[in-house]
Amino acid sequence: MGTQEPHPALREEITNIPVTPAFDSPQDSRPSTSYFSPRFNQVFAADHDAADSPSAAAAGAKSPKELLRRMSLAQPLDPRSAHPSLNLTGNVISATFTIPYTALYRPGQDWDLKARRGTSALFDSLRHLSSPKSPWHHTTVGWTGEILESKGDVMSPPASPPDATRTANGPPINKASAPIPVEASQRPPSPQGDGVWISKADRARLEHQLAHCEYGKVVPIWMADESNGEFCLNQQSRWRRYGEHELYALFNYKQNEPTDGRAEKKWWADYYRLNQRFADKILEIYKPGDLVWVHDYHLLLLPNLLRQRISHMYIGFFLHIPFPSSEFLRCLSQRKEVLEGVLGANMIGFQTFSYSRHFSSCCTRILGFESSSAGVEAYGTHVAVDVFPIGIDAADVERMAYGDAEIEKDMAGIRELYAGKKIIVGRDRLDSVRGVVQKLMAFEMFLERFPEWQDRVVLIQVTNPTSIEEEKEDIKMVNKVSELVSRINGLYGSLSFTPVQHYPQYLSRHEYFALLRVADVGLITSVRDGMNTTSLEYVICQKEQRGPLILSEFSGTASYLGNAIHINPWDLGGVAEAINQALTMSSELKTIQHQRLYKHVTTNTVQSWTTNFLQRLLTNLSSFDRSSATPALDKAALLASYRRAKRRLFMFDYDGTLTPIVKDPSAAIPTDRIIRTIKTLASDPRNAVWIISGRDQNFLNQWMGDISELGLSAEHGSFIRQPRSDLWENLTEQVDMSWQKDVMDVFQHYTERTQGSFIERKRIALTWHYRRADPEYGAHQAHECQKHLENTVAKKWEVEVMSGKANLEVRPTFVNKGEIAKRLIQQYGEQAGEPLQFALCLGDDATDEGEISGRLGFWAQRTNEDALKTCLELSVPRKCLMTTFSPLLSARARRLRWPGGTFWNPPTSSPRLVF
């Protein structure tokens, strides 16, 4: 029996590699250790038993949702072999707002790269994806961030070009002027101006440095104006302005003062340009089968920009901050653009369920899309929405916090300084959502209500400078914090003791971990927060001290750290009581609570968060029925079939297809372009053009009756008007309509209880509309009304209850668009003596597809024409093909994506095409 091999990720040839395995060195002749190599798969499979396979994990699932989650959490042998239908390359492209480094510019030398502060959990995730422990090859794409010249560095050697870099330190000059070169072949130097000028050689030097780092291959994006091969970095903070002034504020339930909107338009243009530059850069390195993972609120438009370029790209999006309710998002001028941008992703992740619920509700209330806790139905496809609470690199934090002599020295100094005192620690960014003001006010109330703790407890509050641009300029909160600190120290301090120690600065790593380790209580009072990593790091650092954690219920972390003491930061008295509770807690209870917190933090790490998100994304991509998605229309095949056919039939729905869905049905009026196009099609003697609608005869006569060559079908086929005729034929003349009274009573009952709903009475059908009502409440009432009708009227009469777009319709069972489609196929096919060679049907919802596609599928099976066969090859299931509206027929289709041609922006309602 041979010696057992170590885990593949721990073999020496992997652990000794100084760079990420995503980059292959030409000189490296070592055997492949990639997770996608055959050798690795054999070893990895040997190290995992069958219980870790997706099939074993799926066993025992009691619901489809549970099955999906179990499969996504199963340990895969290889993402590519676990999901062969996706044709994965094994590459992940992470799009983050900034690169993980702050780049300091040294002309003619290597750049000075320092670790960027903030979003540490995100950067830990990028590091994990690039490590040998990850089965992925990883690339990070990010903006360089604001670039400054490094101070105190040695100047460039004299041999370097004198104009390699310049800053405008001298007096103002005419930017349009330039010195005249002595030699005719000499290029005139670029005019000087504000900002930092960076040469092409220095840009290449930074790109080379970032190509081999601990975060994998980092590809920087230069947001700059180019002149004569040099970049001018000017007004660099403008790329943050819209995201941080508009989005960050609104997503954290802060509303800015009203303005004339001119500045916001400029910021929005910069925001769009930033996202567009990200899309361009990603497309330069993208290969089919790559996964693209987009992060946070600065890149909300990126998923849709990528989707417009490559329709079958695999895209995941994760929001690291809260998502507001629809009442707040409605205040954003670009609310629709933001939501549509995110919906370009295949899966969207949030920190908590409440954030995901808010997002789905906004998609329903603002865009009118159907949504549930599982996702949003948008543009003919399903966008998954799920919850992924982020963690920290617990092992790395524990390694840094313990065993360092300098940290032990700092801890001893703090204990000596505050000997005999209980230490409460808080570390927050100095912006308005972190609750520093509420914390100080609550601590003041604590000292007032519990005088026995005066001179026995100290609050050490560290406030890091904010990274939010507009709050750097807001000194009101800084002044408020200083005022509170001075007041508390004046009331409860003495010459020998100060109860509040406020440090408005960054701490070194040793000081930070020393402070967390000596603390008796951790206090976090954020009034709005995504995932607070300080609370997680505090739990790790309290492995020995086991101090309680007081955590705001408005933090995204609160729902997962159930054993912390939860407080409402706006309830100052409640926070004061919680501080006293934490200080007087028994050691036994401290131990129990900390053990549970520690287990959660060390189990739900940033590594597991990264793995779970990608596995869930792959599971959603594999499990989703792609035949129901909206593919691109092959224009060439469509036109070729159209031109070859001698007999053609067109059948069009009206609402949502020829006109958009509107709240007032009478306002759904076709545009002049639609009418001209319909008239042009109908004038061709080889074409038969019909409109099959749920509208009544009067409405269709009013807006389409002037086109004599057009055939009309009203009330879902109950009435038809043949081309070149003014007479309507009633196909339901002998039908008993007594059922309408019972239906009217039910509809009236729900109309009285649903504000904004109304009843439309037709000659054959009754329709209850709720598109003016609250979307969620209206959908709930419609569901209840439908169950009521199906259990009463539908059992008594030969009628069916149809659910449409924001409406319920009751009609006789034999009345539907499928019957009229069958009638027209016979009329223009078999009865005419020649087989029908081309049929195109356009609709906008599942009812159109269900009623018509079956009839056309029956007809298609009986047709053997080559032209028809070409059309059938386009179908995803054999019966039907769903796609966006042809540009020949839709004024609302802004840009359609043809293979090898232009691109498509999804219209408000994505119509479907059925062959």
Coordinates of C-alpha atoms in Angstrom, one line a residue, residues 279-771:
A279 CA -17.5 46.7 -20.8
D280 CA -14.9 47.5 -23.5
K281 CA -12.0 46.3 -21.4
I282 CA -13.8 43.1 -20.3
L283 CA -14.6 42.3 -24.0
E284 CA -10.9 42.6 -24.8
I285 CA -10.0 39.7 -22.6
Y286 CA -13.3 37.7 -22.6
K287 CA -13.5 34.2 -24.1
P288 CA -16.8 32.2 -24.6
G289 CA -17.3 30.2 -21.5
D290 CA -15.8 32.7 -19.1
L291 CA -17.7 33.7 -16.0
V292 CA -18.0 37.5 -15.4
W293 CA -18.6 38.5 -11.8
V294 CA -19.6 42.2 -11.3
H295 CA -19.3 43.8 -7.9
D296 CA -21.2 46.7 -6.3
Y297 CA -23.0 49.9 -7.0
H298 CA -20.5 51.7 -9.1
L299 CA -21.1 49.1 -11.9
L300 CA -24.8 48.7 -11.9
L301 CA -25.1 49.3 -15.7
L302 CA -22.3 46.9 -16.6
P303 CA -24.3 43.6 -16.8
N304 CA -26.7 44.9 -19.4
L305 CA -23.9 46.6 -21.4
L306 CA -22.2 43.2 -21.6
R307 CA -25.4 41.4 -22.4
Q308 CA -26.0 43.8 -25.3
R309 CA -22.6 42.8 -26.8
I310 CA -22.7 39.1 -26.1
S311 CA -26.1 37.6 -25.4
H312 CA -25.0 34.3 -24.0
M313 CA -22.4 35.6 -21.6
Y314 CA -22.5 34.1 -18.0
I315 CA -22.8 37.1 -15.7
G316 CA -23.2 37.3 -11.9
F317 CA -23.7 40.5 -9.9
F318 CA -23.3 41.1 -6.2
L319 CA -24.3 44.2 -4.3
H320 CA -22.2 44.9 -1.2
I321 CA -24.4 47.7 0.2
P322 CA -28.1 47.7 1.2
F323 CA -30.8 48.0 -1.4
P324 CA -33.6 50.4 -0.6
S325 CA -37.3 49.9 -0.8
S326 CA -39.2 51.0 -3.9
E327 CA -40.4 54.2 -2.1
F328 CA -36.8 55.5 -2.0
L329 CA -35.6 54.1 -5.3
R330 CA -38.5 56.0 -7.1
C331 CA -36.7 59.2 -6.1
L332 CA -33.9 58.4 -8.4
S333 CA -34.2 59.9 -11.8
Q334 CA -32.4 57.0 -13.6
R335 CA -34.3 54.3 -11.6
K336 CA -35.3 52.3 -14.7
E337 CA -31.9 52.5 -16.3
V338 CA -30.3 51.2 -13.0
L339 CA -32.7 48.3 -12.6
E340 CA -32.5 47.3 -16.3
G341 CA -28.7 47.5 -16.1
V342 CA -28.5 45.0 -13.2
L343 CA -31.1 42.7 -14.8
G344 CA -28.6 41.9 -17.6
A345 CA -27.0 39.5 -15.1
N346 CA -28.0 35.8 -14.9
M347 CA -28.0 35.9 -11.1
I348 CA -28.0 38.8 -8.6
G349 CA -26.8 38.4 -5.0
F350 CA -27.5 40.5 -1.9
Q351 CA -26.3 40.5 1.7
T352 CA -29.7 39.8 3.3
F353 CA -33.1 38.6 2.3
S354 CA -34.7 42.0 2.9
Y355 CA -32.4 43.6 0.3
S356 CA -33.3 41.0 -2.2
R357 CA -37.0 41.4 -1.5
H358 CA -36.6 45.2 -2.0
F359 CA -35.0 44.6 -5.4
S360 CA -37.7 42.2 -6.6
S361 CA -40.4 44.6 -5.4
C362 CA -38.7 47.5 -7.3
C363 CA -38.6 45.4 -10.5
T364 CA -42.4 44.8 -10.1
R365 CA -43.4 48.3 -9.1
I366 CA -41.1 50.3 -11.3
L367 CA -40.6 48.0 -14.4
G368 CA -43.8 46.0 -14.2
F369 CA -42.0 42.6 -14.2
E370 CA -43.3 39.5 -12.4
S371 CA -41.1 38.6 -9.5
S372 CA -40.8 36.2 -6.5
S373 CA -38.3 35.4 -3.8
A374 CA -36.5 33.2 -6.4
G375 CA -36.0 35.9 -9.0
V376 CA -37.5 38.2 -11.7
E377 CA -39.0 37.4 -15.0
A378 CA -37.5 40.0 -17.3
Y379 CA -37.3 40.2 -21.1
G380 CA -38.4 36.6 -21.7
T381 CA -35.9 35.1 -19.3
H382 CA -35.5 34.3 -15.5
V383 CA -33.0 36.4 -13.5
A384 CA -32.2 34.6 -10.3
V385 CA -32.1 36.6 -7.1
D386 CA -30.4 35.1 -4.0
V387 CA -28.8 35.9 -0.7
F388 CA -25.1 35.4 0.1
P389 CA -24.0 36.9 3.4
I390 CA -20.3 37.7 3.0
G391 CA -17.7 36.7 5.5
I392 CA -14.0 37.4 6.2
D393 CA -10.8 35.4 5.9
A394 CA -11.1 34.1 9.4
A395 CA -7.9 32.1 9.3
D396 CA -5.8 35.0 8.0
V397 CA -7.3 37.4 10.6
E398 CA -6.6 34.9 13.4
R399 CA -3.0 34.4 12.1
M400 CA -2.4 38.2 12.1
A401 CA -4.1 38.9 15.4
Y402 CA -2.2 36.2 17.4
G403 CA 1.5 35.4 17.8
D404 CA 2.9 38.8 16.9
A405 CA 5.2 40.2 19.6
E406 CA 4.4 43.8 18.6
I407 CA 0.6 43.2 19.1
E408 CA 1.3 41.7 22.5
K409 CA 3.4 44.8 23.4
D410 CA 0.6 47.2 22.3
M411 CA -1.9 45.2 24.3
A412 CA 0.2 45.5 27.4
G413 CA 0.4 49.2 26.9
I414 CA -3.3 49.6 26.5
R415 CA -4.0 47.6 29.6
E416 CA -1.6 49.6 31.6
L417 CA -3.1 52.8 30.4
Y418 CA -6.6 51.8 31.3
A419 CA -5.9 49.6 34.3
G420 CA -9.0 48.9 36.3
K421 CA -11.3 50.2 33.5
K422 CA -13.7 48.3 31.3
I423 CA -12.9 49.0 27.6
I424 CA -15.6 49.5 25.0
V425 CA -14.3 49.6 21.4
G426 CA -15.8 51.0 18.3
R427 CA -14.3 51.4 14.8
D428 CA -16.3 53.1 12.1
R429 CA -16.0 55.1 9.0
L430 CA -16.8 58.7 9.6
D431 CA -19.9 58.9 7.4
S432 CA -23.5 59.5 8.3
V433 CA -24.7 55.9 8.0
R434 CA -22.2 54.4 10.5
G435 CA -24.0 55.8 13.6
V436 CA -21.0 57.4 15.4
V437 CA -23.2 60.2 16.6
Q438 CA -25.8 57.8 17.9
K439 CA -23.1 55.8 19.7
L440 CA -21.7 58.8 21.5
M441 CA -25.2 60.0 22.5
A442 CA -26.1 56.5 23.8
F443 CA -22.8 56.3 25.8
E444 CA -23.6 59.7 27.4
M445 CA -27.0 58.3 28.4
F446 CA -25.4 55.2 29.7
L447 CA -23.1 57.2 32.0
E448 CA -26.1 59.2 33.2
R449 CA -28.4 56.3 33.9
F450 CA -25.7 54.1 35.4
P451 CA -23.5 56.4 37.5
E452 CA -21.8 53.4 39.1
W453 CA -19.9 52.9 35.9
Q454 CA -18.5 56.5 35.9
D455 CA -14.7 56.4 36.1
R456 CA -14.8 52.7 35.5
V457 CA -15.4 52.4 31.8
V458 CA -13.8 54.0 28.7
L459 CA -15.0 54.2 25.1
I460 CA -12.2 54.1 22.5
Q461 CA -13.8 55.2 19.3
V462 CA -11.7 55.0 16.1
T463 CA -13.2 56.8 13.1
N464 CA -11.5 56.2 9.8
P465 CA -11.7 58.9 7.2
T466 CA -14.7 58.3 4.9
S467 CA -14.1 57.3 1.3
I468 CA -17.5 58.8 0.2
E469 CA -16.6 61.8 -1.8
E470 CA -19.4 64.3 -0.8
E471 CA -19.1 63.5 2.9
K472 CA -15.5 64.5 2.9
E473 CA -16.8 68.0 2.3
D474 CA -19.5 67.7 5.0
I475 CA -18.0 69.1 8.2
K476 CA -21.3 69.1 10.1
M477 CA -21.0 65.6 11.3
V478 CA -17.3 66.1 12.2
N479 CA -18.2 69.0 14.3
K480 CA -21.1 67.1 15.9
V481 CA -18.8 64.3 16.9
S482 CA -16.2 66.6 18.3
E483 CA -18.9 68.5 20.3
L484 CA -20.3 65.2 21.8
V485 CA -16.8 64.0 22.7
S486 CA -16.0 67.3 24.4
R487 CA -19.3 67.4 26.3
I488 CA -19.1 63.8 27.6
N489 CA -15.5 64.3 28.7
G490 CA -16.4 67.6 30.3
L491 CA -19.3 66.1 32.2
Y492 CA -17.9 62.8 33.3
G493 CA -14.2 63.2 33.0
S494 CA -11.5 64.5 35.3
L495 CA -7.9 65.6 35.1
S496 CA -6.8 62.0 35.5
F497 CA -9.3 60.3 33.3
T498 CA -11.1 60.9 30.0
P499 CA -14.1 58.5 29.4
V500 CA -14.1 58.9 25.6
Q501 CA -10.9 58.5 23.6
H502 CA -11.6 59.5 20.0
Y503 CA -9.0 58.8 17.3
P504 CA -10.0 60.2 13.9
Q505 CA -7.4 58.3 12.0
Y506 CA -6.3 55.0 10.5
L507 CA -4.7 52.6 12.9
S508 CA -1.9 50.3 12.0
R509 CA -2.6 46.6 11.8
H510 CA -0.9 46.0 15.1
E511 CA -2.8 48.7 16.9
Y512 CA -6.1 47.6 15.5
F513 CA -5.8 44.0 16.5
A514 CA -4.4 44.9 19.9
L515 CA -7.4 47.1 20.5
L516 CA -9.9 44.4 19.5
R517 CA -8.2 41.8 21.7
V518 CA -8.1 43.9 24.9
A519 CA -11.7 45.1 24.5
D520 CA -14.4 44.0 27.0
V521 CA -17.3 45.0 24.7
G522 CA -17.6 45.6 21.0
L523 CA -20.1 48.4 20.1
I524 CA -21.4 48.8 16.5
T525 CA -24.3 51.2 16.1
S526 CA -24.6 51.7 12.3
V527 CA -27.9 53.1 11.2
R528 CA -27.6 51.4 7.7
D529 CA -24.9 48.9 6.7
G530 CA -24.3 46.1 4.3
M531 CA -22.0 43.6 6.0
N532 CA -20.0 45.0 8.9
T533 CA -16.6 43.2 8.8
T534 CA -15.4 44.9 12.1
S535 CA -18.0 42.8 14.0
L536 CA -16.6 39.6 12.4
E537 CA -13.0 40.5 13.2
Y538 CA -13.9 41.4 16.7
V539 CA -15.4 37.9 17.2
I540 CA -12.1 36.3 16.0
C541 CA -10.0 38.5 18.2
Q542 CA -12.1 37.7 21.3
K543 CA -11.1 34.0 21.3
E544 CA -9.5 34.5 24.7
Q545 CA -11.3 37.5 26.2
R546 CA -14.8 36.4 24.9
G547 CA -16.3 39.9 25.3
P548 CA -19.9 40.4 24.2
L549 CA -20.7 42.1 20.9
I550 CA -23.4 44.8 20.7
L551 CA -24.6 45.0 17.1
S552 CA -27.1 47.3 15.4
E553 CA -30.1 45.5 14.0
F554 CA -29.7 47.7 10.8
S555 CA -26.4 46.0 10.0
G556 CA -26.6 43.3 7.4
T557 CA -24.5 41.2 9.8
A558 CA -27.1 41.2 12.5
S559 CA -29.4 38.6 10.9
Y560 CA -26.5 36.1 10.9
L561 CA -24.9 36.8 14.2
G562 CA -27.9 35.9 16.3
N563 CA -25.9 35.5 19.6
A564 CA -24.8 39.1 19.6
I565 CA -26.8 41.7 21.6
H566 CA -29.0 43.4 19.0
I567 CA -29.9 47.1 19.5
N568 CA -31.8 49.8 17.7
P569 CA -29.3 52.7 17.4
W570 CA -32.1 55.2 17.4
D571 CA -33.3 54.0 20.8
L572 CA -30.6 55.6 22.9
G573 CA -32.0 54.2 26.1
G574 CA -32.1 50.7 24.7
V575 CA -28.4 51.0 23.7
A576 CA -27.5 52.2 27.2
E577 CA -29.3 49.2 28.7
A578 CA -27.4 46.9 26.3
I579 CA -24.1 48.4 27.3
N580 CA -24.9 47.7 31.0
Q581 CA -26.1 44.2 30.1
A582 CA -22.8 43.5 28.3
L583 CA -20.6 44.8 31.1
T584 CA -22.5 42.8 33.8
M585 CA -22.9 39.6 31.8
S586 CA -21.7 36.4 33.5
S587 CA -18.6 34.6 32.3
E588 CA -20.6 31.5 31.5
L589 CA -23.0 33.3 29.3
K590 CA -20.1 35.2 27.6
T591 CA -18.5 31.9 26.8
I592 CA -21.7 30.3 25.3
Q593 CA -22.4 33.3 23.2
H594 CA -18.9 33.7 21.9
Q595 CA -18.5 30.0 21.0
R596 CA -21.6 30.3 18.8
L597 CA -20.5 33.5 17.2
Y598 CA -17.0 32.1 16.7
K599 CA -18.3 29.0 15.0
H600 CA -20.4 31.0 12.6
V601 CA -17.6 33.4 11.7
T602 CA -15.1 30.6 11.1
T603 CA -17.5 28.5 9.1
N604 CA -19.0 31.2 6.9
T605 CA -15.8 32.7 5.6
V606 CA -15.1 34.8 2.5
Q607 CA -13.8 31.6 0.8
S608 CA -17.1 29.8 1.3
W609 CA -19.0 32.9 0.2
T610 CA -17.0 33.0 -3.0
T611 CA -17.5 29.3 -3.7
N612 CA -21.2 29.4 -2.9
F613 CA -21.9 32.3 -5.2
L614 CA -20.1 30.8 -8.1
Q615 CA -21.6 27.3 -7.6
R616 CA -25.1 28.8 -7.3
L617 CA -24.5 30.8 -10.4
L618 CA -23.5 27.6 -12.3
T619 CA -26.4 25.6 -10.9
N620 CA -28.8 28.3 -12.0
L621 CA -27.3 28.4 -15.5
S622 CA -27.4 24.7 -15.8
S623 CA -30.9 24.2 -14.3
F624 CA -32.7 27.0 -16.1
D625 CA -34.6 25.9 -19.2
R626 CA -32.9 28.0 -21.9
S627 CA -35.6 27.2 -24.4
S628 CA -37.8 29.7 -22.6
A629 CA -35.3 32.5 -22.9
T630 CA -35.5 35.0 -25.7
P631 CA -32.8 34.2 -28.3
A632 CA -31.6 36.5 -31.0
L633 CA -33.6 36.4 -34.2
D634 CA -31.7 35.2 -37.3
K635 CA -32.6 38.0 -39.6
A636 CA -30.9 36.4 -42.6
A637 CA -32.8 33.1 -42.3
L638 CA -36.1 35.0 -41.7
L639 CA -35.7 37.2 -44.8
A640 CA -34.5 34.2 -47.0
S641 CA -37.6 32.2 -46.0
Y642 CA -39.8 35.2 -46.5
R643 CA -38.5 35.9 -50.0
R644 CA -38.8 32.3 -51.1
A645 CA -42.4 31.9 -50.0
K646 CA -45.3 32.5 -52.3
R647 CA -48.0 32.4 -49.7
R648 CA -47.3 34.1 -46.3
L649 CA -49.4 34.5 -43.2
F650 CA -48.8 37.1 -40.5
M651 CA -50.7 37.0 -37.2
F652 CA -50.0 39.8 -34.7
D653 CA -51.2 40.3 -31.1
Y654 CA -52.1 43.9 -30.2
D655 CA -51.4 44.9 -26.6
G656 CA -47.8 44.6 -25.7
T657 CA -46.8 43.8 -29.3
L658 CA -48.0 46.5 -31.6
T659 CA -48.3 48.9 -28.7
P660 CA -46.8 48.9 -25.2
I661 CA -48.7 47.9 -22.1
V662 CA -50.2 51.0 -20.5
K663 CA -52.2 51.6 -17.3
D664 CA -55.1 53.0 -19.3
P665 CA -56.2 50.5 -22.0
S666 CA -57.8 53.2 -24.1
A667 CA -54.4 54.9 -24.3
A668 CA -52.8 51.9 -26.2
I669 CA -52.7 53.7 -29.6
P670 CA -50.4 52.4 -32.4
T671 CA -47.8 54.8 -33.8
D672 CA -47.8 56.1 -37.3
R673 CA -44.8 53.9 -38.1
I674 CA -46.7 50.8 -37.0
I675 CA -49.7 51.7 -39.1
R676 CA -47.5 52.4 -42.2
T677 CA -45.6 49.1 -41.7
I678 CA -48.8 47.1 -41.3
K679 CA -50.3 48.7 -44.4
T680 CA -47.1 48.0 -46.4
L681 CA -47.2 44.4 -45.5
A682 CA -50.9 44.0 -46.1
S683 CA -50.6 45.6 -49.6
D684 CA -48.5 42.7 -50.9
P685 CA -50.9 40.2 -52.6
R686 CA -48.8 37.3 -51.4
N687 CA -49.2 38.4 -47.7
A688 CA -52.2 37.8 -45.5
V689 CA -51.9 40.0 -42.4
W690 CA -54.2 39.5 -39.4
I691 CA -54.4 41.1 -36.0
I692 CA -55.7 38.7 -33.3
S693 CA -56.5 40.6 -30.2
G694 CA -58.6 40.5 -27.0
R695 CA -59.9 44.0 -27.9
D696 CA -63.5 44.5 -29.0
Q697 CA -64.6 45.4 -32.5
N698 CA -65.1 49.1 -31.9
F699 CA -61.5 49.6 -30.7
L700 CA -60.0 47.7 -33.6
N701 CA -62.2 49.5 -36.1
Q702 CA -61.2 52.8 -34.7
W703 CA -57.4 52.3 -35.0
M704 CA -56.9 49.6 -37.6
G705 CA -60.2 49.6 -39.6
D706 CA -58.9 52.0 -42.2
I707 CA -56.5 49.3 -43.6
S708 CA -58.9 47.5 -45.9
E709 CA -56.4 44.7 -46.7
L710 CA -56.0 43.8 -43.0
G711 CA -57.9 41.0 -41.3
L712 CA -59.1 41.6 -37.8
S713 CA -60.1 39.2 -35.0
A714 CA -61.7 40.7 -31.9
E715 CA -62.2 39.3 -28.4
H716 CA -59.7 36.4 -28.9
G717 CA -61.4 35.1 -32.1
S718 CA -65.0 35.6 -31.1
F719 CA -65.5 38.1 -34.0
I720 CA -63.6 38.3 -37.3
R721 CA -63.5 40.8 -40.1
Q722 CA -62.2 39.4 -43.4
P723 CA -59.8 41.6 -45.5
R724 CA -61.5 44.0 -47.9
S725 CA -64.8 43.7 -45.9
D726 CA -66.6 45.9 -43.4
L727 CA -68.8 43.2 -42.0
W728 CA -68.0 41.4 -38.7
E729 CA -68.8 37.7 -38.3
N730 CA -69.9 36.6 -34.9
L731 CA -68.5 33.1 -34.3
T732 CA -70.3 32.8 -30.9
E733 CA -73.8 33.8 -31.8
Q734 CA -75.5 30.7 -30.3
V735 CA -73.6 30.8 -27.0
D736 CA -75.5 31.1 -23.7
M737 CA -74.1 34.2 -22.0
S738 CA -75.9 33.7 -18.6
W739 CA -72.6 33.0 -16.9
Q740 CA -71.7 36.7 -17.1
K741 CA -73.9 37.7 -14.2
D742 CA -72.1 35.3 -11.9
V743 CA -68.7 36.5 -13.0
M744 CA -69.8 40.1 -12.7
D745 CA -70.7 39.6 -9.1
V746 CA -67.3 38.2 -8.3
F747 CA -65.4 40.9 -10.2
Q748 CA -67.5 43.5 -8.5
H749 CA -66.6 42.0 -5.1
Y750 CA -62.9 42.3 -5.8
T751 CA -63.1 45.7 -7.5
E752 CA -64.6 47.2 -4.3
R753 CA -61.6 45.8 -2.3
T754 CA -58.8 46.7 -4.8
Q755 CA -58.2 50.3 -5.3
G756 CA -57.4 51.2 -8.9
S757 CA -59.0 48.1 -10.4
F758 CA -61.9 48.2 -12.9
I759 CA -64.1 45.9 -15.0
E760 CA -64.1 45.9 -18.8
R761 CA -67.3 44.3 -20.3
K762 CA -67.1 42.9 -23.8
R763 CA -69.7 41.1 -25.8
I764 CA -68.2 37.7 -25.2
A765 CA -65.8 38.1 -22.3
L766 CA -65.4 39.9 -19.0
T767 CA -62.1 41.3 -18.0
W768 CA -61.0 42.5 -14.6
H769 CA -58.0 45.0 -14.8
Y770 CA -55.7 45.8 -11.9
R771 CA -52.8 47.5 -13.7

